[in-house]
Short mmCIF file of C-alpha atoms in Angstrom, two decimals:
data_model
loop_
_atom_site.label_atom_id
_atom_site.label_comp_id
_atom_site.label_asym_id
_atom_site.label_seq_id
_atom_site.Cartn_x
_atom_site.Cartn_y
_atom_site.Cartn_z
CA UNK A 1 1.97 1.69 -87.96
CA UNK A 2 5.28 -0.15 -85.98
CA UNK A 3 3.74 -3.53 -85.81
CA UNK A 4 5.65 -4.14 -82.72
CA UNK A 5 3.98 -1.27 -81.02
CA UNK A 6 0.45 -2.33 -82.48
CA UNK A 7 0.96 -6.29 -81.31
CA UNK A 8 2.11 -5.08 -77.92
CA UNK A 9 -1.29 -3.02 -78.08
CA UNK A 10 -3.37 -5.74 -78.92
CA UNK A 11 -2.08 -7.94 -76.38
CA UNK A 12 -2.74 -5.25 -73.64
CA UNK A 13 -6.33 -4.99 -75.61
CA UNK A 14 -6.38 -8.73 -74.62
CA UNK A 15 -5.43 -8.43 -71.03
CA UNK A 16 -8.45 -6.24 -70.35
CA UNK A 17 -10.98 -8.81 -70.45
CA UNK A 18 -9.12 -9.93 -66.96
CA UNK A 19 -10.89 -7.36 -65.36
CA UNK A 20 -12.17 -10.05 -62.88
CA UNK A 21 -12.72 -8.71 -59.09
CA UNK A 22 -9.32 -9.59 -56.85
CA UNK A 23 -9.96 -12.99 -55.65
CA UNK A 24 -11.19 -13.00 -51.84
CA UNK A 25 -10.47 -9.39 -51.41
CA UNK A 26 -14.23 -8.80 -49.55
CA UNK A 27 -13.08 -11.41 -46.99
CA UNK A 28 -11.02 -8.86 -44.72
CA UNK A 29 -8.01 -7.19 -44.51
CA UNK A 30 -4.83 -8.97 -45.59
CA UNK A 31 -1.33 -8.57 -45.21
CA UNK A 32 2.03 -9.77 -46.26
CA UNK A 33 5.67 -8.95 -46.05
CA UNK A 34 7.76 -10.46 -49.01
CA UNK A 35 11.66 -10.59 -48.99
CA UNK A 36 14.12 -11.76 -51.40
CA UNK A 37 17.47 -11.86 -50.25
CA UNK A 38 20.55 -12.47 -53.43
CA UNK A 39 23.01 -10.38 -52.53
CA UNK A 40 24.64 -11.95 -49.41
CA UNK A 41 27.91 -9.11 -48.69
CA UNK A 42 30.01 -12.02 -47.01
CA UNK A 43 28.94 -15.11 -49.05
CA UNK A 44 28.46 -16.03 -52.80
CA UNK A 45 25.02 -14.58 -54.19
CA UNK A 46 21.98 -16.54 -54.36
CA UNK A 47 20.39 -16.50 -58.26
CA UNK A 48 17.02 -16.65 -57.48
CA UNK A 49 15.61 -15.36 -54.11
CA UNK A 50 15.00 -11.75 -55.94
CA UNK A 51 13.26 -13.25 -59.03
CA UNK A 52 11.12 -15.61 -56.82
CA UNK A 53 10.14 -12.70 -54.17
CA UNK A 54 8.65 -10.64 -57.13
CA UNK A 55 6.79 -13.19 -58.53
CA UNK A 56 5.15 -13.82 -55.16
CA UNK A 57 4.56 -10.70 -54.03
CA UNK A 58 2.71 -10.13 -57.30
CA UNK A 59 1.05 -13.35 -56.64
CA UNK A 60 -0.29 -11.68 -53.30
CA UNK A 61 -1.27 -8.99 -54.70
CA UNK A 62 -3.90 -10.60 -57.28
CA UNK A 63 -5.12 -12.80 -53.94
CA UNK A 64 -6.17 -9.36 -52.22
CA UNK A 65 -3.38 -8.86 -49.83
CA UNK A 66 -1.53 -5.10 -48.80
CA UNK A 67 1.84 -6.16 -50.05
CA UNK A 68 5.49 -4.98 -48.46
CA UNK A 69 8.10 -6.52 -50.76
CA UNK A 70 11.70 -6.08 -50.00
CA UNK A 71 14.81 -6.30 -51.62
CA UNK A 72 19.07 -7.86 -49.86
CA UNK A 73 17.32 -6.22 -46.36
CA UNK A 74 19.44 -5.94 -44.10
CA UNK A 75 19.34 -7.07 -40.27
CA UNK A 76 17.34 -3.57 -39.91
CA UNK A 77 15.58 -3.65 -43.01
CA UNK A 78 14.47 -7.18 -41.72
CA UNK A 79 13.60 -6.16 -38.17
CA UNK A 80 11.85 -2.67 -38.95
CA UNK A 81 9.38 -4.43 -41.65
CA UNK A 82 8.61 -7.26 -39.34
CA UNK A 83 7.53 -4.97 -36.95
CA UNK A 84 5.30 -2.65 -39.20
CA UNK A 85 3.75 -6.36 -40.28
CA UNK A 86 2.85 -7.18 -37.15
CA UNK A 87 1.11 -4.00 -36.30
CA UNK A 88 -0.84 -4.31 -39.81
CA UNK A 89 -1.78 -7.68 -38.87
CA UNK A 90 -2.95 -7.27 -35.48
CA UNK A 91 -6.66 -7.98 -35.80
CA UNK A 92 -6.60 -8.81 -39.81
CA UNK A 93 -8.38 -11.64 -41.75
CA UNK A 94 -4.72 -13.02 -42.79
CA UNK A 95 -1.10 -12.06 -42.36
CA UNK A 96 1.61 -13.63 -44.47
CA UNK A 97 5.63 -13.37 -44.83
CA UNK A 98 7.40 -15.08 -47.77
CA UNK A 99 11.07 -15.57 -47.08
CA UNK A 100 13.67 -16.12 -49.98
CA UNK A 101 17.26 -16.36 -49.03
CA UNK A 102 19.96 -18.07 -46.56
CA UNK A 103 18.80 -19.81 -43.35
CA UNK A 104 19.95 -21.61 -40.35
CA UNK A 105 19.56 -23.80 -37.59
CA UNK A 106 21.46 -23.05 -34.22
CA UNK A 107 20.63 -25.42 -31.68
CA UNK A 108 16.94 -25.88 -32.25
CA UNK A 109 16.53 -22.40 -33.04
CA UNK A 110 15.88 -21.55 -36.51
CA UNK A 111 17.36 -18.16 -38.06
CA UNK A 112 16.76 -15.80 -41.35
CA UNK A 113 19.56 -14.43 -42.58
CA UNK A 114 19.95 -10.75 -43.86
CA UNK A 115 22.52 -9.94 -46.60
CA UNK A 116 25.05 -7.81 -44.44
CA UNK A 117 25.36 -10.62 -42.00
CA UNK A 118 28.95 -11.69 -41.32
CA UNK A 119 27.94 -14.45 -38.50
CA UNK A 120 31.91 -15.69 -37.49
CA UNK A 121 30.49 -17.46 -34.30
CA UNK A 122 27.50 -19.04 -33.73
CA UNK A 123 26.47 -16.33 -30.74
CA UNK A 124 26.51 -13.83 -33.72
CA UNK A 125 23.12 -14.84 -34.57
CA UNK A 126 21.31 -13.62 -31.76
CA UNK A 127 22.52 -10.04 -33.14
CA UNK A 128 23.02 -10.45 -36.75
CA UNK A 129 20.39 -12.69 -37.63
CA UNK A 130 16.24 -12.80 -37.34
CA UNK A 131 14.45 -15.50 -35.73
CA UNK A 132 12.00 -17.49 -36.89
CA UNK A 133 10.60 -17.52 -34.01
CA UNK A 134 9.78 -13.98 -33.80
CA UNK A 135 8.67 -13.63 -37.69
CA UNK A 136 6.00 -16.17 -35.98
CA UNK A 137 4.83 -14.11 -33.36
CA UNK A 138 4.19 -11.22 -35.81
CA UNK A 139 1.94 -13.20 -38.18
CA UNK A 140 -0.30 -14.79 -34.93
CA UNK A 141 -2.83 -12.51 -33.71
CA UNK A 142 -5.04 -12.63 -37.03
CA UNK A 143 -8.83 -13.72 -37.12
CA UNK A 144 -8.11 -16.49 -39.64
CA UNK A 145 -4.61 -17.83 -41.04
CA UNK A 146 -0.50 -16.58 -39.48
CA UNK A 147 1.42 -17.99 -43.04
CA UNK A 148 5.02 -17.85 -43.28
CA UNK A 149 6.64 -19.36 -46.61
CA UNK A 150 10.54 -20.14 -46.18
CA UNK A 151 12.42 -21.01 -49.21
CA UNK A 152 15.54 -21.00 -47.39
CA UNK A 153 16.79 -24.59 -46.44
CA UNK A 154 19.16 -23.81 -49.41
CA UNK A 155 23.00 -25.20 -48.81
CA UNK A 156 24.55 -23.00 -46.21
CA UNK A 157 27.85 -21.13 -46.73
CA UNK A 158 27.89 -19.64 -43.49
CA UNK A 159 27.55 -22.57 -41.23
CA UNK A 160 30.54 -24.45 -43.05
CA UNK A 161 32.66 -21.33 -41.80
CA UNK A 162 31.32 -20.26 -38.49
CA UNK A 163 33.04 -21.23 -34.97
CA UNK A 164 31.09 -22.50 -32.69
CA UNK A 165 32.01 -20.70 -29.24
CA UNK A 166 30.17 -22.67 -26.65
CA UNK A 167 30.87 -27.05 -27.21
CA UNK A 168 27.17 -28.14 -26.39
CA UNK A 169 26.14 -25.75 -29.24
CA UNK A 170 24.73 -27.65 -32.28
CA UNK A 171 24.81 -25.78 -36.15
CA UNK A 172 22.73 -27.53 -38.02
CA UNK A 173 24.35 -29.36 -41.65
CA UNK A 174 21.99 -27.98 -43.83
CA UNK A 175 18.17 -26.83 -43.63
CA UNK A 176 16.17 -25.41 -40.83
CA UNK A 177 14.89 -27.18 -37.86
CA UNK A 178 11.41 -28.95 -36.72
CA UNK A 179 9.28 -26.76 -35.27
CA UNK A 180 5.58 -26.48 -33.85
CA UNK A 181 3.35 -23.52 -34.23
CA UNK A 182 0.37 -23.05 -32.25
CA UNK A 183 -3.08 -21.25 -32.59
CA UNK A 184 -4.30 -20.51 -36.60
CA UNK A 185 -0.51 -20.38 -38.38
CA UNK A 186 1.25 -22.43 -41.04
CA UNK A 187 4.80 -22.45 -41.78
CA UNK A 188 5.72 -23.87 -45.36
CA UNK A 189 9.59 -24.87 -45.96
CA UNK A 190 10.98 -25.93 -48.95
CA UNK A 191 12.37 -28.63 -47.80
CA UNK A 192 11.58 -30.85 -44.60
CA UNK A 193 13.63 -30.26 -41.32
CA UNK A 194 17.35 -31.02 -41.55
CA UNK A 195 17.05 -31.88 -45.83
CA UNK A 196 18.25 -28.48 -48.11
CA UNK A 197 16.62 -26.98 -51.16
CA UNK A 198 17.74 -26.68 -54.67
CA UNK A 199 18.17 -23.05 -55.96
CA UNK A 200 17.18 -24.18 -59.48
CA UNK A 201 18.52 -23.44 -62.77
CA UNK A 202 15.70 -21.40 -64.22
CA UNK A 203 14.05 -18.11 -63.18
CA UNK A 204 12.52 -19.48 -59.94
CA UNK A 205 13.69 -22.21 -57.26
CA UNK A 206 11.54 -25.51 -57.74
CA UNK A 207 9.52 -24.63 -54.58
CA UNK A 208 8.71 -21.32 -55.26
CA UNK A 209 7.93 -22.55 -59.02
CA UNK A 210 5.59 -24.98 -57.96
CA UNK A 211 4.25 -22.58 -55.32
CA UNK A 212 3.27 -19.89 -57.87
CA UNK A 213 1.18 -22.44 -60.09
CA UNK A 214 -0.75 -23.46 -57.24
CA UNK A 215 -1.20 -20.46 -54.87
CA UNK A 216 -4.13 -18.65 -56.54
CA UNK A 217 -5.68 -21.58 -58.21
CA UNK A 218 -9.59 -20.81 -56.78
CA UNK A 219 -11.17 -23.45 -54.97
CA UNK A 220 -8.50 -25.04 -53.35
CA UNK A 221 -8.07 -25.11 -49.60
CA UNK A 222 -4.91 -23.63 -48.05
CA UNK A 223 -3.35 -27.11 -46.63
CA UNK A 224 -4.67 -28.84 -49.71
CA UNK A 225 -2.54 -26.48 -51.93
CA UNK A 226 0.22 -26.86 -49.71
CA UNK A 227 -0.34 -30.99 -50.93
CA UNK A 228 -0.30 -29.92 -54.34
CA UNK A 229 3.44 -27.91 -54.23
CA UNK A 230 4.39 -31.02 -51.96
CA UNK A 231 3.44 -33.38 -55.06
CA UNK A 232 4.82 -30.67 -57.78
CA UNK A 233 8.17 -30.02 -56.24
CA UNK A 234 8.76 -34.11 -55.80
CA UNK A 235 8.41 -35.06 -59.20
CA UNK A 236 10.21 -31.71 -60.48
CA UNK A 237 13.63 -32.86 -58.42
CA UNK A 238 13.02 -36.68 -58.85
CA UNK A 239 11.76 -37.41 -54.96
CA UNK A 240 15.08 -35.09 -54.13
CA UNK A 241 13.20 -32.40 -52.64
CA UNK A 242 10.11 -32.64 -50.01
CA UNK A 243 8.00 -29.38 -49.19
CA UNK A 244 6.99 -29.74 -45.70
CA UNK A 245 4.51 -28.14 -43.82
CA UNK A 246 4.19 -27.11 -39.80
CA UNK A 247 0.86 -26.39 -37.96
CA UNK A 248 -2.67 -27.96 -37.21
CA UNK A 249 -5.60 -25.05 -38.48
CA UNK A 250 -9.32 -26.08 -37.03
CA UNK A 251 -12.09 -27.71 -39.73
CA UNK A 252 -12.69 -24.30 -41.24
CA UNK A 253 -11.42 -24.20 -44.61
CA UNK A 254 -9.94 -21.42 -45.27
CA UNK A 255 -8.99 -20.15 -49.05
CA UNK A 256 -6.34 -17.84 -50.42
CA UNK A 257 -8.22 -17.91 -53.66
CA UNK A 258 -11.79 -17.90 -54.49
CA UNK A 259 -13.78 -20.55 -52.10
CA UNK A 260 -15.46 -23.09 -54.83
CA UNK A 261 -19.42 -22.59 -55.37
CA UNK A 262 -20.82 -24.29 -52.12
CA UNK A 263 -22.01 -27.33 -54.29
CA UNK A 264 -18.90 -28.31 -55.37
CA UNK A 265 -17.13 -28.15 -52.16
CA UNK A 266 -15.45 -31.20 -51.74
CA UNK A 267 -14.52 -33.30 -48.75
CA UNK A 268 -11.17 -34.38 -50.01
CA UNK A 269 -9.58 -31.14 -49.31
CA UNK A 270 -8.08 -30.92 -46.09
CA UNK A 271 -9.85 -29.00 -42.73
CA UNK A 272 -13.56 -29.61 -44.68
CA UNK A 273 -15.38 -31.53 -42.42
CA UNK A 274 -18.89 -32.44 -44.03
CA UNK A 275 -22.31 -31.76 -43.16
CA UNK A 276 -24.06 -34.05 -41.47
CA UNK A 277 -26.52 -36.21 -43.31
CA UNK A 278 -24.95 -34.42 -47.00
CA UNK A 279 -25.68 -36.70 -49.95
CA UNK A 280 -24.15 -35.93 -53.86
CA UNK A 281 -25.68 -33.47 -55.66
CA UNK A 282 -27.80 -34.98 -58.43
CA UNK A 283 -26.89 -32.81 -60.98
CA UNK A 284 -23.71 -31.55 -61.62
CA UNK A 285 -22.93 -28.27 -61.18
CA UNK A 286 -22.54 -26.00 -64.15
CA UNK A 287 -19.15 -25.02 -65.89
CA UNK A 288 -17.84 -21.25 -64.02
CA UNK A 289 -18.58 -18.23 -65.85
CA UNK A 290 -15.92 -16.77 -68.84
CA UNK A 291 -16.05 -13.70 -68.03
CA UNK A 292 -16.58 -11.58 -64.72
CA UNK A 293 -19.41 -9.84 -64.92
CA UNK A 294 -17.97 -6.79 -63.62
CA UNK A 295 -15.95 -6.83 -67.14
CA UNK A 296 -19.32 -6.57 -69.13
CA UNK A 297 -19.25 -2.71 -70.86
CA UNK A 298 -16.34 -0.57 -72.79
CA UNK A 299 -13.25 0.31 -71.86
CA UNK A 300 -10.65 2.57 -73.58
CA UNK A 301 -6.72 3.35 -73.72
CA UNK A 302 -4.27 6.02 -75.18
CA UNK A 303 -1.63 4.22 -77.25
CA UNK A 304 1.26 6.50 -78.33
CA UNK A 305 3.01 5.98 -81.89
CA UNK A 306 5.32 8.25 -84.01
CA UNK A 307 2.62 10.47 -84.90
CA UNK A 308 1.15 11.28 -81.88
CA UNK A 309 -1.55 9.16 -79.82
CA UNK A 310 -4.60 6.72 -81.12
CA UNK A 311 -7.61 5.81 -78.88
CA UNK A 312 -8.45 2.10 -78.76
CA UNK A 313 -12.11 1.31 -77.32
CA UNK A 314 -13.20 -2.46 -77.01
CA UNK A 315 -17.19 -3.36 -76.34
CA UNK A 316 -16.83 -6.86 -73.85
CA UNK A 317 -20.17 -8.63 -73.99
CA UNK A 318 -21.03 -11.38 -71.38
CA UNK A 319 -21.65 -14.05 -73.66
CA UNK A 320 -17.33 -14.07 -73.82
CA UNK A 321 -17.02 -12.19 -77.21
CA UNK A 322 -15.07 -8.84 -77.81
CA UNK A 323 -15.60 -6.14 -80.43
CA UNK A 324 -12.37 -3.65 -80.72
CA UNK A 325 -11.52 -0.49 -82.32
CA UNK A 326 -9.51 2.41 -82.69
CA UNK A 327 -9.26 5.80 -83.13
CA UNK A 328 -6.65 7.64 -84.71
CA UNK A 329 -3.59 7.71 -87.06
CA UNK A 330 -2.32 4.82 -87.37
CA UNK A 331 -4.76 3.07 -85.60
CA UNK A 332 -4.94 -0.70 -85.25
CA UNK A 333 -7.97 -2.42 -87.55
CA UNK A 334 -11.30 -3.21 -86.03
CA UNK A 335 -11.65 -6.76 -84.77
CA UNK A 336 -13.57 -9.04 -82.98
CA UNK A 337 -13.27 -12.32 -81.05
CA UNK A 338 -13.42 -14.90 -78.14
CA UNK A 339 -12.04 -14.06 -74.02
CA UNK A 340 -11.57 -15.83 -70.87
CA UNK A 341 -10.96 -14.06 -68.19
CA UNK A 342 -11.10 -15.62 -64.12
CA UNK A 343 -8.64 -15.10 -60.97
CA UNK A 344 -6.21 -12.96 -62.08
CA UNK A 345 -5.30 -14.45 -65.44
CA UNK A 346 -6.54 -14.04 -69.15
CA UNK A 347 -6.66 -15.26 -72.80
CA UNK A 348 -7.87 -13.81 -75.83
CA UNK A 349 -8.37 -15.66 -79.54
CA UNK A 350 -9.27 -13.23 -82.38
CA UNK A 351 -11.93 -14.85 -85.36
CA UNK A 352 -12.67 -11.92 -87.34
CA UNK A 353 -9.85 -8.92 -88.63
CA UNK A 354 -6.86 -10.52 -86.90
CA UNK A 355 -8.04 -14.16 -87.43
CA UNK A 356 -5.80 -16.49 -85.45
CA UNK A 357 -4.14 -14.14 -83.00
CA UNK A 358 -3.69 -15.42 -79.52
CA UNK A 359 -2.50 -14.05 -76.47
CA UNK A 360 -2.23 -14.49 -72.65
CA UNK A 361 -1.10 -13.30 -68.95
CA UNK A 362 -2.43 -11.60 -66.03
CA UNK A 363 -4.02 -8.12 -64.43
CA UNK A 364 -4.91 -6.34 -60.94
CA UNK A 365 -7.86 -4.37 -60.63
CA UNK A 366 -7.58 -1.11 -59.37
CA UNK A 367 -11.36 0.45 -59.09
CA UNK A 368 -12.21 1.74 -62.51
CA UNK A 369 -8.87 1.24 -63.97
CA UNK A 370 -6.58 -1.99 -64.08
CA UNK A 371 -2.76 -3.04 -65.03
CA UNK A 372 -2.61 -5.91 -67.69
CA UNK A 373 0.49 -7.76 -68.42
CA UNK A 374 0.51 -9.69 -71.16
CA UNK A 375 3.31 -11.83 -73.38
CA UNK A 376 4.41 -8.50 -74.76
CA UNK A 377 4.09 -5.74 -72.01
CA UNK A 378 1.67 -3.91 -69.81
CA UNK A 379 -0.77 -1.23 -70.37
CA UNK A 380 -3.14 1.03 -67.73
CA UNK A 381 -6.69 0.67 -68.89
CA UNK A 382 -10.27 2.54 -67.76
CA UNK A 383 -13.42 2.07 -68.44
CA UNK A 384 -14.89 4.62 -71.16
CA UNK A 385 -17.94 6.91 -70.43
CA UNK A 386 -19.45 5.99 -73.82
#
């Protein structure tokens, strides 16, 4: 058997026992619109606005939410999806846009910047550019949490060039502008009012790194994460770099991951206002579960090789242990072993057959089936009728 095609196998084999439920998806409907914008037409390219939007709109995706993800939109790419957002969110649990590009501030107001903008004067924005202002609006009428993610204070090409055609008329240096939201929405920026963002040198921009290790982290209230990307971004560009966030939400927490078990909730997280007269718990609460219980049966996939197909069945037991094996010519051996498997991500050790093998990564659920993506690839699973 190709041992490349068997290891990529086995790692899929791994990813199943991430068959956990998507994280908060019972708490309503959810929506979000996510945009990465590299390919400016009129300015040098941005590296990483593409890489980061697809990271976070798969990041959405595992948290429960419908997810729109967009591509160097245009100013009508831009405008046509914000409006089919705000009709989707009208009345949802949560509405969310993630925003990875060029962005400006033009005398107070604060503008996103599609790729075919060409933006000569400063009046050009009101017809070349989107408002933040309006992206707002679109996220506001939900029942729990508006959230719009910028990570686009970045240095600005565009302002260094434009004329400004009226003298009272401010562009901004570099970054967006303060603002205040009202009612239940957030807006995140990358950097503070009137500071700019790094870009990065790796895959994703610092923010939008530190973002993705925190966003679907379970237990963690919204604002509280928000802390935690704060923290992770400062230390990752030596205090260069300060997240900052915009809005006032009531005391209700509200989670984009699981909520922790209701004995563990703790008051240190921000908008969690305790119960009156609440004392410790005595006795600590026991460790979370391995393994979903949902995962607990056999599940089966169709692996092609140069001789046709083999079926590979695996038995998951709740206690956290595996038993695999296969069916076919040139089928992979029978082995057994350890998994972990909560919120979207996995890990798998084998102790018996393929002593020592490791593996990790992620899955989505979809019903009886599920996509797992592992260190070597991605395989569709379902669950066998054995």
């Amino acid at each position: 058997m190709n041992r490349r095609r068997f290891v990529l196998g086995l790692g899929v084999i791994a990813a199943l026992a991430g068959f956990a439920v998507a994280p908060a998806a019972a708490d309503g409907k959810r929506v979000a619109l996510v945009i990465g914008n590299s390919a400016y037409r009129n300015v040098p390219a941005l590296p990483n606005p593409q890489n980061d939007a697809g990271n976070v709109a798969a990041a959405f995706k595992r948290l429960g939410f419908a997810v729109t993800f967009i591509t160097n939109a245009s100013f009508d790419d831009l405008r046509r999806s914000l409006i089919a957002l705000g009709r989707d969110a009208d009345g949802a649990d949560m509405a969310a846009v993630y925003f990875a590009g060029h962005g400006m501030e033009i005398s107070g107001e604060n503008w996103l910047i599609p790729v075919d903008a060409e933006l000569k004067k400063d009046t050009d924005a009101e017809s070349e550019a989107i408002s933040l202002r309006s992206v707002i609006l679109q996220v506001s009428n939900t029942t729990s949490l508006g959230l719009v993610i910028l990570d686009a204070c970045r240095n600005n090409p565009f302002a260094a060039k434009m004329n400004r055609s009226l003298a009272l008329r401010a562009i901004s240096g570099g970054g967006l502008g303060r603002i205040e939201p009202v009612g239940n929405v957030l807006v995140a920026y990358a950097a503070r009012d009137g500071t700019t963002a790094l870009d990065g040198d790796g895959r994703n921009s610092p923010f939008t790194a530190a973002l993705l290790r925190n966003i679907e982290k379970p237990g963690i209230e919204v604002t509280f994460m928000f802390r935690n990307v704060r923290d992770d971004v400062m230390e990752a560009t030596g205090n260069q770099q300060q997240p900052f966030v915009y809005g006032s939400l009531s005391r209700r927490a509200i989670y984009l991951a699981d909520r922790p078990p209701a004995d563990q909730a703790s008051t240190t997280q921000a908008n969690i206002a305790p119960a009156a007269g609440a004392a410790s718990p005595a006795v600590p609460a026991p460790p979370p579960l391995a393994i979903d219980p949902a995962l607990v049966g056999t599940w089966e996939i169709m692996v092609p090789n140069d001789r046709g197909a083999s079926r590979w069945v695996w038995r998951i037991m709740g206690d956290g242990t595996y038993q695999f094996r296969a069916e076919g010519r040139r089928a992979a051996p029978a082995h057994e072993g350890t998994i972990t498997a909560l919120n979207g991500h996995w890990s798998l050790h084998a102790t018996r057959g393929l002593a020592g093998y490791a593996d990790a990564g992620s899955y989505e659920v979809r019903d009886a089936s599920a996509v797992i993506t592992g260190k070597l690839g991605t395989g569709y699973w379902k669950r066998s009728l054995q």
